[in-house]
Structure formats: C-alpha cells, structure tokens
Coordinates of C-alpha atoms and ligand atoms in Angstrom, one line a residue:
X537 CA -8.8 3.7 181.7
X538 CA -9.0 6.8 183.3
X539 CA -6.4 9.5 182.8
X540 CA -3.6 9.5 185.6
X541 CA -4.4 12.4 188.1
X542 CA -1.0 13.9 187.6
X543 CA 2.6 13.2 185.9
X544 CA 5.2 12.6 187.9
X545 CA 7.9 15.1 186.9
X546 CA 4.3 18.0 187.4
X547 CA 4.6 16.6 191.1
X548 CA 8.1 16.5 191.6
X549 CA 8.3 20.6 190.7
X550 CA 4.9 21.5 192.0
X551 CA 6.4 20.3 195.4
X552 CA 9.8 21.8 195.0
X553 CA 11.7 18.8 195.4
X554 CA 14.1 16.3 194.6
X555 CA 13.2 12.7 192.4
X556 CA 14.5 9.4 193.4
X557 CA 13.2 7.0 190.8
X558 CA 9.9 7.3 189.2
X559 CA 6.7 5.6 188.9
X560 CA 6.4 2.3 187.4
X561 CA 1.9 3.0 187.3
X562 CA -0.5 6.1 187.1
X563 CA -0.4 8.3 189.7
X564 CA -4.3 8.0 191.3
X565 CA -4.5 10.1 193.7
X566 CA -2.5 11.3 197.3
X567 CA -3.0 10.0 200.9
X568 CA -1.6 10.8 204.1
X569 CA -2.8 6.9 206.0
X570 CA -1.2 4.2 204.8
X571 CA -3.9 2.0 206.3
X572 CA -6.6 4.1 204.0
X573 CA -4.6 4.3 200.8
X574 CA -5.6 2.6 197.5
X575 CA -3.2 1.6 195.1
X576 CA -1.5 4.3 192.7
X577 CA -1.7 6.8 195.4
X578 CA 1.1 8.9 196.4
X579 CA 2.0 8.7 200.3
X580 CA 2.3 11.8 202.0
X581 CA 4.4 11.7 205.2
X582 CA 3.3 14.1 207.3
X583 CA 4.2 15.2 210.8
X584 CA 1.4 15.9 212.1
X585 CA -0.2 14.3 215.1
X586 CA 2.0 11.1 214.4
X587 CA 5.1 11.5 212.1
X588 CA 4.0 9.9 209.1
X589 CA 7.5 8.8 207.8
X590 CA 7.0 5.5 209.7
X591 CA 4.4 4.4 207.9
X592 CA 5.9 4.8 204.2
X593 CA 7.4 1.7 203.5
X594 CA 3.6 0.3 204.8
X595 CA 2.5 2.7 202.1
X596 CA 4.4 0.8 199.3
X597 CA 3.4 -2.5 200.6
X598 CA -0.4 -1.4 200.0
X599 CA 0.5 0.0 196.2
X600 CA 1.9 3.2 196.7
X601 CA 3.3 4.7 193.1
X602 CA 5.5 7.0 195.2
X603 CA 6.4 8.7 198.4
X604 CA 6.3 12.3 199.6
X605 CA 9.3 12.3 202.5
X606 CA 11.3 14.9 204.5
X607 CA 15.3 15.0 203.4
X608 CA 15.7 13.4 206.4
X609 CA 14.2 10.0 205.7
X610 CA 16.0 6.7 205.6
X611 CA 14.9 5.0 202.3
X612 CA 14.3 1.1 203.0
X613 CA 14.8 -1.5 200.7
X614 CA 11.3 -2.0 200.0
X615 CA 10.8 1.9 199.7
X616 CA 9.6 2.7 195.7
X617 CA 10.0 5.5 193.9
X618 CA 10.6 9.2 196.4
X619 CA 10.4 12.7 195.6
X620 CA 12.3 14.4 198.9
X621 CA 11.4 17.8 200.3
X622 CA 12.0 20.1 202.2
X623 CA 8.9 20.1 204.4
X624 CA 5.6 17.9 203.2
X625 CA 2.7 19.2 204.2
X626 CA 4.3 22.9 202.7
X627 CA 5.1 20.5 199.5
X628 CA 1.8 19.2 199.6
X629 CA 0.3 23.1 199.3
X630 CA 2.7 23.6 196.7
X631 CA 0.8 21.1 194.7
X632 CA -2.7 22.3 195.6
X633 CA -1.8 25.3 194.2
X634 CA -0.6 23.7 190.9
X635 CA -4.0 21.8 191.0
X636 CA -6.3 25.4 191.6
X637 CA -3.6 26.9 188.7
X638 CA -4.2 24.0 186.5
X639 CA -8.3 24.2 186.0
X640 CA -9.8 26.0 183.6
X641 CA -10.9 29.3 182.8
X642 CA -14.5 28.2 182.9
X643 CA -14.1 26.2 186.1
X644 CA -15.7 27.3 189.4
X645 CA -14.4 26.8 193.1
X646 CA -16.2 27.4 196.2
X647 CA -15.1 27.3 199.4
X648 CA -17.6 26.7 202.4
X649 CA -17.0 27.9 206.4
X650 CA -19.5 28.6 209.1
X651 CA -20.0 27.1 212.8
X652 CA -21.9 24.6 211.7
X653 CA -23.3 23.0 208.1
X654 CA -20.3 23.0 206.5
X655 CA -20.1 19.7 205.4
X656 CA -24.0 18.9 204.9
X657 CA -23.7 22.3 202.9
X658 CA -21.0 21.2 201.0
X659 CA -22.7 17.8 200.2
X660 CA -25.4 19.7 198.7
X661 CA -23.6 21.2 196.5
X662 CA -21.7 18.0 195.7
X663 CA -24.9 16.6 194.9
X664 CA -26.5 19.7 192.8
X665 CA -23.3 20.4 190.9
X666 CA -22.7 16.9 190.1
X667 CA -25.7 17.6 187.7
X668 CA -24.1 20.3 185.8
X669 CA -20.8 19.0 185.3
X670 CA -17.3 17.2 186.9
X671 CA -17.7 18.2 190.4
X672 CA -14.8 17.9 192.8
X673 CA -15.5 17.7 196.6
X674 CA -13.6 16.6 199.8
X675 CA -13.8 13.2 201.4
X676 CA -15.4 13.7 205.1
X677 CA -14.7 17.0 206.7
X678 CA -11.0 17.1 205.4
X679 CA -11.6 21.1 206.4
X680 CA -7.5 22.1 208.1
X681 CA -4.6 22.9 207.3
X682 CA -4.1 19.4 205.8
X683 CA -7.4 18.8 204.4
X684 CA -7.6 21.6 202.6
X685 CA -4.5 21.3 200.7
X686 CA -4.9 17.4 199.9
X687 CA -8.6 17.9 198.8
X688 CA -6.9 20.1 196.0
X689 CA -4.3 17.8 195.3
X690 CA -6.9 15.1 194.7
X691 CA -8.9 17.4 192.1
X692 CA -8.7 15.9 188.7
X693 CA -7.5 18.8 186.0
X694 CA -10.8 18.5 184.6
X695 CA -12.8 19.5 187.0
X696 CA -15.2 22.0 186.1
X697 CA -16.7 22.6 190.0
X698 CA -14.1 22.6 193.0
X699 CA -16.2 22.4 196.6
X700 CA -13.9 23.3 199.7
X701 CA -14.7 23.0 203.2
X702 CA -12.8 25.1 204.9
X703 CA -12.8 25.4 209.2
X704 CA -10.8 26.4 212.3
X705 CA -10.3 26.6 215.8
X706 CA -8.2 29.5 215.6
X707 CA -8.1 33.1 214.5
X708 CA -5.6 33.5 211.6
X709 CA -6.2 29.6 210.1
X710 CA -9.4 30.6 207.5
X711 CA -7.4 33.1 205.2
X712 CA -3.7 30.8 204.1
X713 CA -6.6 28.2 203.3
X714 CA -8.3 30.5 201.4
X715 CA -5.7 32.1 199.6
X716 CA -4.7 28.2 198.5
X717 CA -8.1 27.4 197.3
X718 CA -8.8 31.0 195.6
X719 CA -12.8 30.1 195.5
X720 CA -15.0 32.2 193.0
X721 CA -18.0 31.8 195.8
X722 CA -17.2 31.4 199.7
X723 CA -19.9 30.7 201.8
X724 CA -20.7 31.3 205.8
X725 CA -23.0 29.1 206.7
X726 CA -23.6 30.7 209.8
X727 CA -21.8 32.5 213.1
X728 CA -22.3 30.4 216.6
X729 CA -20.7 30.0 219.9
X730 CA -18.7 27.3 218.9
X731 CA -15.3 26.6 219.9
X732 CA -15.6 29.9 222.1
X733 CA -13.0 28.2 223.9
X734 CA -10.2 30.0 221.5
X735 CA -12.2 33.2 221.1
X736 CA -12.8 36.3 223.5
X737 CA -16.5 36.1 222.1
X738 CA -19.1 35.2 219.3
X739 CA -17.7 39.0 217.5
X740 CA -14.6 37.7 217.8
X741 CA -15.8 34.1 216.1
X742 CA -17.3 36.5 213.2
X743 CA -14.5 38.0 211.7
X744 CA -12.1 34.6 211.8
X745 CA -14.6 33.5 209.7
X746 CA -14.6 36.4 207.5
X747 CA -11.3 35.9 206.8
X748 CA -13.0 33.5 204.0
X749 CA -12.7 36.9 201.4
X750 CA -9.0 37.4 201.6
X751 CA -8.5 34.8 198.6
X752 CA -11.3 35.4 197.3
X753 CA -11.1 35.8 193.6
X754 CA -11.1 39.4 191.7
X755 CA -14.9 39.8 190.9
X756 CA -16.0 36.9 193.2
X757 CA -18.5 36.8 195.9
X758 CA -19.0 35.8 199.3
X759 CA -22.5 34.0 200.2
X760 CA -23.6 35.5 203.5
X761 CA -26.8 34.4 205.9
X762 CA -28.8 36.9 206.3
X763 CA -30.4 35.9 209.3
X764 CA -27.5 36.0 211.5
X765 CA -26.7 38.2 214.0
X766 CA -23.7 39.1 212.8
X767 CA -24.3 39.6 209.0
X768 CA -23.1 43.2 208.9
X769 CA -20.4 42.7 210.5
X770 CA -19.4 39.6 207.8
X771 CA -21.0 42.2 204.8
X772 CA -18.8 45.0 206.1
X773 CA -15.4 43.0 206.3
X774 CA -16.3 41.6 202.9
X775 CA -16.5 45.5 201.2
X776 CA -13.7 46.6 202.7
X777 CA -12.0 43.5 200.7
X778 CA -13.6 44.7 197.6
X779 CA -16.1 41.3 197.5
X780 CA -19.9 41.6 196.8
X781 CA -22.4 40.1 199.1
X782 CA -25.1 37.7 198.0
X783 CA -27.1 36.8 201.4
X784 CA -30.0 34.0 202.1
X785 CA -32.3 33.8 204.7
X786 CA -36.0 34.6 206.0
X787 CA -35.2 38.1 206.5
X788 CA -37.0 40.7 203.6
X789 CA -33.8 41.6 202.7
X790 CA -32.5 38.4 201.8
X791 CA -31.2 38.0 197.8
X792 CA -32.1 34.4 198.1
X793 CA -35.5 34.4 200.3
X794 CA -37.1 31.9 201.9
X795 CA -40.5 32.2 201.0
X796 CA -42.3 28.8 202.0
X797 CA -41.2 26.0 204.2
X798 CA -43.4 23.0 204.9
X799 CA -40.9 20.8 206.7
X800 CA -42.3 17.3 207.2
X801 CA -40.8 14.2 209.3
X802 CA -38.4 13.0 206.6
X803 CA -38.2 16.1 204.2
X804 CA -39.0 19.7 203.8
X805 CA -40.9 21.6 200.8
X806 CA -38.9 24.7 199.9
X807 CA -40.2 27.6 198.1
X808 CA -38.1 30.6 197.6
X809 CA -37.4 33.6 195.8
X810 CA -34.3 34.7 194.1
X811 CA -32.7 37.0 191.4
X812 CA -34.0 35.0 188.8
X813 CA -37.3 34.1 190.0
X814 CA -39.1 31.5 192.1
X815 CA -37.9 27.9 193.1
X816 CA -39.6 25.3 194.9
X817 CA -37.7 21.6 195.1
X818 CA -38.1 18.9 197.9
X819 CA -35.3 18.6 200.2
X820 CA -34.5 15.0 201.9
X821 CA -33.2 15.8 205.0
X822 CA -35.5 17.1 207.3
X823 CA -35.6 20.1 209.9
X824 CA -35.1 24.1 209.2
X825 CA -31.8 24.0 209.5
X826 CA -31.0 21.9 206.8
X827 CA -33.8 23.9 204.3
X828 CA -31.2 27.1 205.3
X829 CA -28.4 25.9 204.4
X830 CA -30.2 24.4 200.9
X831 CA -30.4 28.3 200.1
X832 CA -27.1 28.9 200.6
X833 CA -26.8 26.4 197.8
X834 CA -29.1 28.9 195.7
X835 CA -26.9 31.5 196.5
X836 CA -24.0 29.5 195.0
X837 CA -25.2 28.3 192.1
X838 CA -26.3 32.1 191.1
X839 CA -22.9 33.2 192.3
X840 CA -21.3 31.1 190.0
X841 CA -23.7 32.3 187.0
X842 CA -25.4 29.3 186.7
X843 CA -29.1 30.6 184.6
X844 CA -32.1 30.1 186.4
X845 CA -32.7 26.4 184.1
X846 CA -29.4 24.9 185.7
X847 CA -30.2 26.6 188.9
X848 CA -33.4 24.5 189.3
X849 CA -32.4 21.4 187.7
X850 CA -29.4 21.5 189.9
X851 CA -31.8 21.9 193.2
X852 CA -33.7 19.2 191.6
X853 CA -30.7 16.6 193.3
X854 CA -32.1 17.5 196.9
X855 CA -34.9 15.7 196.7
X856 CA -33.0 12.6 197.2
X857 CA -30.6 14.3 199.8
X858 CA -30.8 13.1 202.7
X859 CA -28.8 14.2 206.5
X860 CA -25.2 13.4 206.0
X861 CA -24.1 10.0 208.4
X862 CA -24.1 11.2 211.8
X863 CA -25.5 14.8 211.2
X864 CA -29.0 13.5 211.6
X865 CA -29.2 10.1 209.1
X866 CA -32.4 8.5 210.3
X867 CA -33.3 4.9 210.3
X868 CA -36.1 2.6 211.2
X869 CA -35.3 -0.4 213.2
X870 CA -37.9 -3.1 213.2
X871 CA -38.1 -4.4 216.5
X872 CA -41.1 -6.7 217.6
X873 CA -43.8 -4.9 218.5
X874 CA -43.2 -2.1 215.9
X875 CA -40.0 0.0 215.2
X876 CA -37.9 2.1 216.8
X877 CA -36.7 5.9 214.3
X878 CA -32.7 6.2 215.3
X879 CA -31.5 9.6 214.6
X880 CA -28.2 9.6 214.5
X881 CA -26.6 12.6 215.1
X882 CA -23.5 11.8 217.1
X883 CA -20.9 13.3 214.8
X884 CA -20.7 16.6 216.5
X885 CA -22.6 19.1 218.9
X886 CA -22.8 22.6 219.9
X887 CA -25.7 24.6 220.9
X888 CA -26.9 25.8 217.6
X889 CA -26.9 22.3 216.5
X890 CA -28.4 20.5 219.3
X891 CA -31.5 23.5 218.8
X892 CA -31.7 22.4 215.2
X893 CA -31.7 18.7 215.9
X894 CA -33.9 19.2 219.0
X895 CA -36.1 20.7 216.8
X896 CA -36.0 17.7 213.9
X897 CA -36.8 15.8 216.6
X898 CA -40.4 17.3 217.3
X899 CA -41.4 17.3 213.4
X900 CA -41.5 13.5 214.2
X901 CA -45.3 12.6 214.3
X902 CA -46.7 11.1 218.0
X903 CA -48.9 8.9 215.6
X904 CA -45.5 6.7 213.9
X905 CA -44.0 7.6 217.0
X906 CA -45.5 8.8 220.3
X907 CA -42.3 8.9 222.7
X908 CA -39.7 11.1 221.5
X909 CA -36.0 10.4 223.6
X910 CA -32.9 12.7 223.5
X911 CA -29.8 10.8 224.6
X912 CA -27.4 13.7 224.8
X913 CA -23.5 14.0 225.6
X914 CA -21.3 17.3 226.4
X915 CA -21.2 19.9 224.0
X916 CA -17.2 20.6 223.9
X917 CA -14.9 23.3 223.5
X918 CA -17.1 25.7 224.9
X919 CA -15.1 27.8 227.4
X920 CA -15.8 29.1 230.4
X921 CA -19.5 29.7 229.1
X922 CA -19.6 25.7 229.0
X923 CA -22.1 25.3 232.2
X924 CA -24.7 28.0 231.0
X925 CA -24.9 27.2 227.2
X926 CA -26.0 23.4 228.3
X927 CA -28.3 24.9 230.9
X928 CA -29.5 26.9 228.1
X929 CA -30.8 24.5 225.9
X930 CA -33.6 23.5 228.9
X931 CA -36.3 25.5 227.1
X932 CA -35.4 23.9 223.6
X933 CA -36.1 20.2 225.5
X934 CA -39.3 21.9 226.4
X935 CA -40.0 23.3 222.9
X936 CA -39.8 20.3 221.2
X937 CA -42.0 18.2 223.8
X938 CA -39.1 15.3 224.6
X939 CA -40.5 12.7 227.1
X940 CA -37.5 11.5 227.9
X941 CA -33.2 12.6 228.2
X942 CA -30.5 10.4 228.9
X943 CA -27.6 12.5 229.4
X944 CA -23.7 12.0 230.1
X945 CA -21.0 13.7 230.9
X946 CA -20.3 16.1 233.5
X947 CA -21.5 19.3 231.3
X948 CA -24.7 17.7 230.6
X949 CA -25.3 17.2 234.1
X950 CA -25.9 20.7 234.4
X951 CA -28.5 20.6 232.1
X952 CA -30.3 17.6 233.3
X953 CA -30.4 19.1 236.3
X954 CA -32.4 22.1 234.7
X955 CA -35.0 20.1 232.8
X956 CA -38.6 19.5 234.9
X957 CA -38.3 16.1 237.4
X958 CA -40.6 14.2 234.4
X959 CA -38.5 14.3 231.0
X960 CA -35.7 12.9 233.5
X961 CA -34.3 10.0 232.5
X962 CA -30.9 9.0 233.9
X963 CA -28.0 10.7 233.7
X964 CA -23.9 8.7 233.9
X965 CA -20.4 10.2 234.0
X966 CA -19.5 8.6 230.5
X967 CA -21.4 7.3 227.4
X968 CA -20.5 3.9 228.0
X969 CA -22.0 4.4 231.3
X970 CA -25.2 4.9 229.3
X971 CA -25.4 2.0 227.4
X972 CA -27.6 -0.7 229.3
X973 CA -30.3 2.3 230.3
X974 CA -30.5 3.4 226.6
X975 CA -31.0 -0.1 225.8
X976 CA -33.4 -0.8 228.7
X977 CA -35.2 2.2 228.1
X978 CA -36.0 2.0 224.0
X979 CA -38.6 0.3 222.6
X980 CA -41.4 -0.2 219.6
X981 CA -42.9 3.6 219.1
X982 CA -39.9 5.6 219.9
X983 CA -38.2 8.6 218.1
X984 CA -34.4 8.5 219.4
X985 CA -32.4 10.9 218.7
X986 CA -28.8 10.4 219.7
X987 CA -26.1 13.4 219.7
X988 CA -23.1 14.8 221.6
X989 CA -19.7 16.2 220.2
X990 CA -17.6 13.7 218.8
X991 CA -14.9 13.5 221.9
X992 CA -18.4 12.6 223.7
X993 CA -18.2 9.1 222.5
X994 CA -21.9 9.0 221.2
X995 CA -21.2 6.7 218.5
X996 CA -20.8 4.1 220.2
X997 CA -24.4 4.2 221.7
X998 CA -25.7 4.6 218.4
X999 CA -24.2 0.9 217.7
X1000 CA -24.7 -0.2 220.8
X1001 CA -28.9 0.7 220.1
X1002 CA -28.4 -1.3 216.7
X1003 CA -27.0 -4.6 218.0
X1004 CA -29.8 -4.8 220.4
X1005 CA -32.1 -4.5 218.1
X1006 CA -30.3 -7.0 215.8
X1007 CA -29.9 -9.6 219.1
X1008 CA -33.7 -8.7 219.6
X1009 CA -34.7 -9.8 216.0
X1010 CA -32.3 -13.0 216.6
Ligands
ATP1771 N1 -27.4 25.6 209.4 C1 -27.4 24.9 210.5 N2 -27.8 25.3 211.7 C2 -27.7 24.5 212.8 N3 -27.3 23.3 212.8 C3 -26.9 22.7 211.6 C4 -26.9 23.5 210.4 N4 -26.4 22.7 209.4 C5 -26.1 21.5 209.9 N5 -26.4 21.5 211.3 C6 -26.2 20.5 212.2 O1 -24.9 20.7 212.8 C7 -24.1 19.5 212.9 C8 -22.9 19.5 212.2 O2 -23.2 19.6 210.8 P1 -22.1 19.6 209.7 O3 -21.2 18.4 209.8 O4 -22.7 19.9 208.4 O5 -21.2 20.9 210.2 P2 -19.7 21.2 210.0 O6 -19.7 22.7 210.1 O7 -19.2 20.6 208.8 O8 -19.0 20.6 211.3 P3 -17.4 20.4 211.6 O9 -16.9 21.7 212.1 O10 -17.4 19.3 212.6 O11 -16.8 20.0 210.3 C9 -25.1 18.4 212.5 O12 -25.8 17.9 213.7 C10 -26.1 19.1 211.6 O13 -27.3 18.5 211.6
MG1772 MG1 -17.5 19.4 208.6

C-alpha cells in the first residue's frame, strides 16, 4: 500500500489548529467537493463561492478521514474526526507550505503563468518530467487562490518535480501564490489582452504577471518568451528581483530557439537549438502555438539542470501529447458518407487563442477535409475593447480560408457582421440557439472547429454535434 500522504498530528500543526478525534485510515489526499472526494481524503470547508461547511457531514458519508472546519462549526453526529481553525483556506496554505518545506533538497518546483497555455504547458511538463522522476502536477486548471494551495497540499513528500499553475484576474493575486509555491523555474507563457476587463492595458497585464519572480527561489530562474511584445519589460522586472532570464522563441536572440517547425494536421516536427545543443522531437498536438509553448518546456527542463540526455529523453513524451480536452482535442466522427474532424476547443477563448486555433484549423488538409467551419461564441472579459478585438479577428477568418462561421452571442455578432457576405453562416443570441443549424449544417468532409470562452456555453454544442452523429449511426 502506498504511504499515507500525511500524518495526522503534521496536519493538525501545519494548519494551526485544534484536533478533535483522529483518523481511524490513511490520510489520501484533501478535497474541497464533497461530491468529488474519494475516500481517505480530508474535507476542506471552504467559504468560497458556497460555504463549504454544509457539505462536511456529506464529506464523511463519502469516506472522509477528517474534516478541515471554521471554530464555528456545529459538529453532527455523523461528523468523524475534525481539526478546527481559525480560517480554512489560510489553514489550508499553512499546509502547502509544510508540503513545499517538506520536499527535498534535490527536488524541483515550477510554477507556470501567462494569458494563455498555462495548463497545455503545464501538461507538457507533466508528461516530460514524469520520465525523469515522481512528478507532481495539479488536477485541471486548479490555478487561484484555492487551487494553488490544495495542489501543494496534495503533493506526495516524495516528489521530486512540483508543476504549478498559477493565474489571475487581478493585479496583486500572482505574487502570495508565488511566495507559497517558491518554484525553482516560473514560466510566462505569454502576455495577451486577456481579462483587460481588470487592467488599464496590456502593460499593465505584463507586470501582474511578473509578479511570478517575487517567490522565486535564491538562484532560480524565470522562463520568459522571447517573442512577445513585452519581454523586456518581464526581463527587466525579473533583474531588478535579482532572477536570471532564460527566454524561448523565434527571435535570434532566443536561449531556447526555434529553429525548424513543420507543423502537420495532427502534429508538428520541432527542431531547435538550445544551450546544450540541437533537439528535434514530434509534438502531438498540432498548430504553432502549441510547438511555442513545447520550448518553454526546453527552457524548463534546462532551468532545472536537467543534461542535455534527460533533456531529450524527456521531450521524447511529446510525441504522444496530444491538445488537452477542450484546448483543441480533435476527433473523427464517422458519419455515413465519410467523417466529420471535431475540434474541440470550447474550454476557453480570447483573441490570442482563437488566432492560434484559427490557425490549427487551416493546417487541416482540403483533401481529408475540404470544408473547414468555425462555430464561434463571445470572447469574455474583455472590457471596453470587447467590440473591436472580435471585429479584429475578421482577417484571421480570412487567413485561415474558413468557408463557413456560425457565431453566437451578442460580441460575436459584431464580428460576423465584419466577415465577407460568403463565409456567413448564421448567427443566434445564445449557443443553444445554435444547436439545430450546427447540426443541419455539418456533414461527411468537414473540419469543425468549435470554441468560445467557457461562460459562452460551447460545450454544449460540442455534445450536441456528437449525439447527432451517434443518432445518425443509429
Ligand atoms: N501559446 C499559446 N498561444 C495562443 N494560444 C494558446 C497557447 N497555448 C494554448 N493556447 C490555446 O489557448 C486556450 C487555452 O489554453 P490553456 O488551457 O492551456 O490556457 P490557460 O492559460 O491554462 O487558460 P486558463 O486561464 O483558462 O486556465 C486553448 O484554446 C489553447 O489551445
Ligand atoms: Mg489553465
């Protein structure tokens, strides 16, 4: 059996609290959903959106080994074993900083942020670390002020590579989370107009993000993307925090540089250059944007003093990565008469995503498939630049040769609007709105590629495409 994650009384005064009772079986693990939480886990009531005390004795019926409450809390009589604090999710960071303080000398953390690729980055390196030893990553895109903290809870003493994500909405939300994880590598992805709703501008976007150095280790580094606009403003905020720069891109410059790129319909051929010498590994999910962020996984792996062997045995995992569910997973659906390429991509949307996506879209070739489809839904959180960043994206429709959009919501309108009279599909206020003309309007030989930000509701069309095509089989 595997070793318990943690001991109780370690728990009890890494969260600064008060026992009642104790564990009757291994502690396995925390959660904060009752509904989600496997047996041995530890509840942890938190108040966030809903006040998680509700839920604990729920908790215990599912197998709970113990509870993480507010004083407050009215034990019932099926309640097990409780360790009372002051406040939980503050008790919960107390023990993801036992966890970080716990690993060993040898051990690695790195903690990923950027507009967008954080969690397809940080599944790369889940999958290229996993070859070198116990690697440690969150579940999803558990990237707040929650997720952060029980992602290090979770992480086993004997983990020998710790993966973060870490995101925001706000300036001022990056550097606690970085101080908790204290990564020897952060990464930025990337700087977009994302969100812009919270900031003043993209700048502005650019230096919450390079909050990432403040807990940066002594002697650590921050990976930076050298392409971006806004790299020296990221280099120059990382020396004046005492951090060294290691930067990827295209650009000459580049300590990671992308040398070749043959990107094909379902994966891309990478060659590049870095401080050890020359790489080239076959990466599974297609599209440029993905091949970038697979050199910020270089990066990384150098950063962390991994020799050029482990580097490239380690890269050696992408050849069976694909695009993350939702972030551009693609699947063939036979339908008679030939098949239909779903790309699903509905998870989430901005407009450096949509380009990128937009742009997977045209690798697709007209001979598998000679219509290519965009069904797209609002890009959110935008701010008063909302209206002009969809319009904007008229010319990457163009670019990448779609025949046909269906669009909802009222953002997306504004873009329809733009596109030429002939790629016009239809456009409806909401994506349910959508769902009989997507299904009407697919067929044998098309590319569809499916995407909009998550309070979009383009999920739902994505399943809505797949039981037609499983009634059509029928
Ligand atoms: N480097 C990149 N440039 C542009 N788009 C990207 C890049 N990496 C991933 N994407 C696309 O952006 C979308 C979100 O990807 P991903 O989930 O990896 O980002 P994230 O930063 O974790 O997002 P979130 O803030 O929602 O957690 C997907 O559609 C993905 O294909
Ligand atoms: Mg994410």
């Amino acid at each position: 059996m595997a070793a318990p994650l943690w001991g109780w009384d370690e728990i009890v005064s890494a969260a600064g609290g008060n026992a009642e009772g104790s564990p009757q079986r291994a502690i396995t693990g925390f959660s904060i959903d009752s509904r989600g939480l496997a047996p041995g886990e530890i509840f942890v009531a938190l108040k966030d959106q809903r006040d998680g005390h509700a839920f604990v004795t729920a908790a215990f019926e599912r197998g709970a080994s113990a509870a993480l409450v507010d004083t407050g809390y009215s034990r019932t009589p099926a309640d097990g074993p409780l360790v009372r604090v002051a406040e939980t999710l503050e008790a919960l960071s107390g023990i993801a900083r036992a966890a970080r303080a716990r690993l060993a000398e040898e051990a690695g953390v790195v903690a990923v942020t950027g507009s967008v690729g954080k969690t397809s980055t940080k599944e790369m390196l889940r999958a290229c670390l996993s070859r070198l030893g116990p690697t440690h990553a969150p579940e999803k895109s558990f990237n707040n002020h929650w997720g952060v903290p029980l992602t290090l809870a979770r992480m086993p003493a004997s983990t020998r590579f710790g993966v973060l994500e870490i995101g925001m909405n706000h300036a001022g939300e990056i550097t606690p989370l970085s101080k908790l994880a204290r990564p020897h590598v952060a990464v930025v992805t990337t700087v977009e107009p994302v969100h812009l709703g919270h900031f003043a501008s993209v700048e502005a976007i650019a230096d919450a993000k390079a909050e990432i150095v403040a807990g940066v280790e002594p002697g650590g580094v921050v990976v930076l993307n050298r392409d971006n606009p806004h790299f020296e403003r990221l280099a120059a905020a990382a020396s004046a925090a005492g951090v060294d720069v290691v930067s990827f891109g295209e650009h000459a410059s580049a300590s990671v540089r992308l040398v070749k790129c043959r990107l094909g319909t379902d994966r891309t051929e990478i060659e590049a250059e870095c401080g050890n010498g020359r790489i080239v590994y076959r990466l599974a999910a297609p599209g440029r944007h993905m091949a970038q962020n697979s050199l910020a996984v270089i990066a990384t792996l150098e950063a962390l003093g991994q020799d050029f062997e482990s580097t490239i045995h380690a890269m050696g995992a992408l050849a069976d990565f694909g695009a993350p569910a939702g972030r551009g997973a693609r699947e063939a659906l036979a339908v008679p008469g030939g098949s239909i390429l779903l790309v699903d991509e509905s998870y989430n949307a901005n407009p450096a995503s949509m380009r990128a996506a937009l742009a997977a879209l045209a690798l697709v070739p007209r001979e598998a498939y000679p219509r290519r489809i965009a069904v797209l839904g609002d890009m959110l959180e935008l701010g008063d630049r909302s209206a002009e960043l969809h319009v904007s994206l008229a010319d990457a429709v163009a670019t990448a040769g779609i025949d046909v959009v269906l669009a909802t919501g009222p953002f997306m309108k504004s873009l329809f609007e733009h596109i030429e009279p002939a790629r016009r599909g239809i456009w409806t206020e909401s994506a349910a709105g959508l769902v009989d003309a997507l299904v009407a309007t697919v067929g044998p030989g098309d590319a569809v590629m499916v995407k909009g930000s998550y309070g979009s509701r383009m999920g739902p069309l994505v399943d809505a495409l797949r039981a037609s095509v499983a009634a059509r089989a029928e």
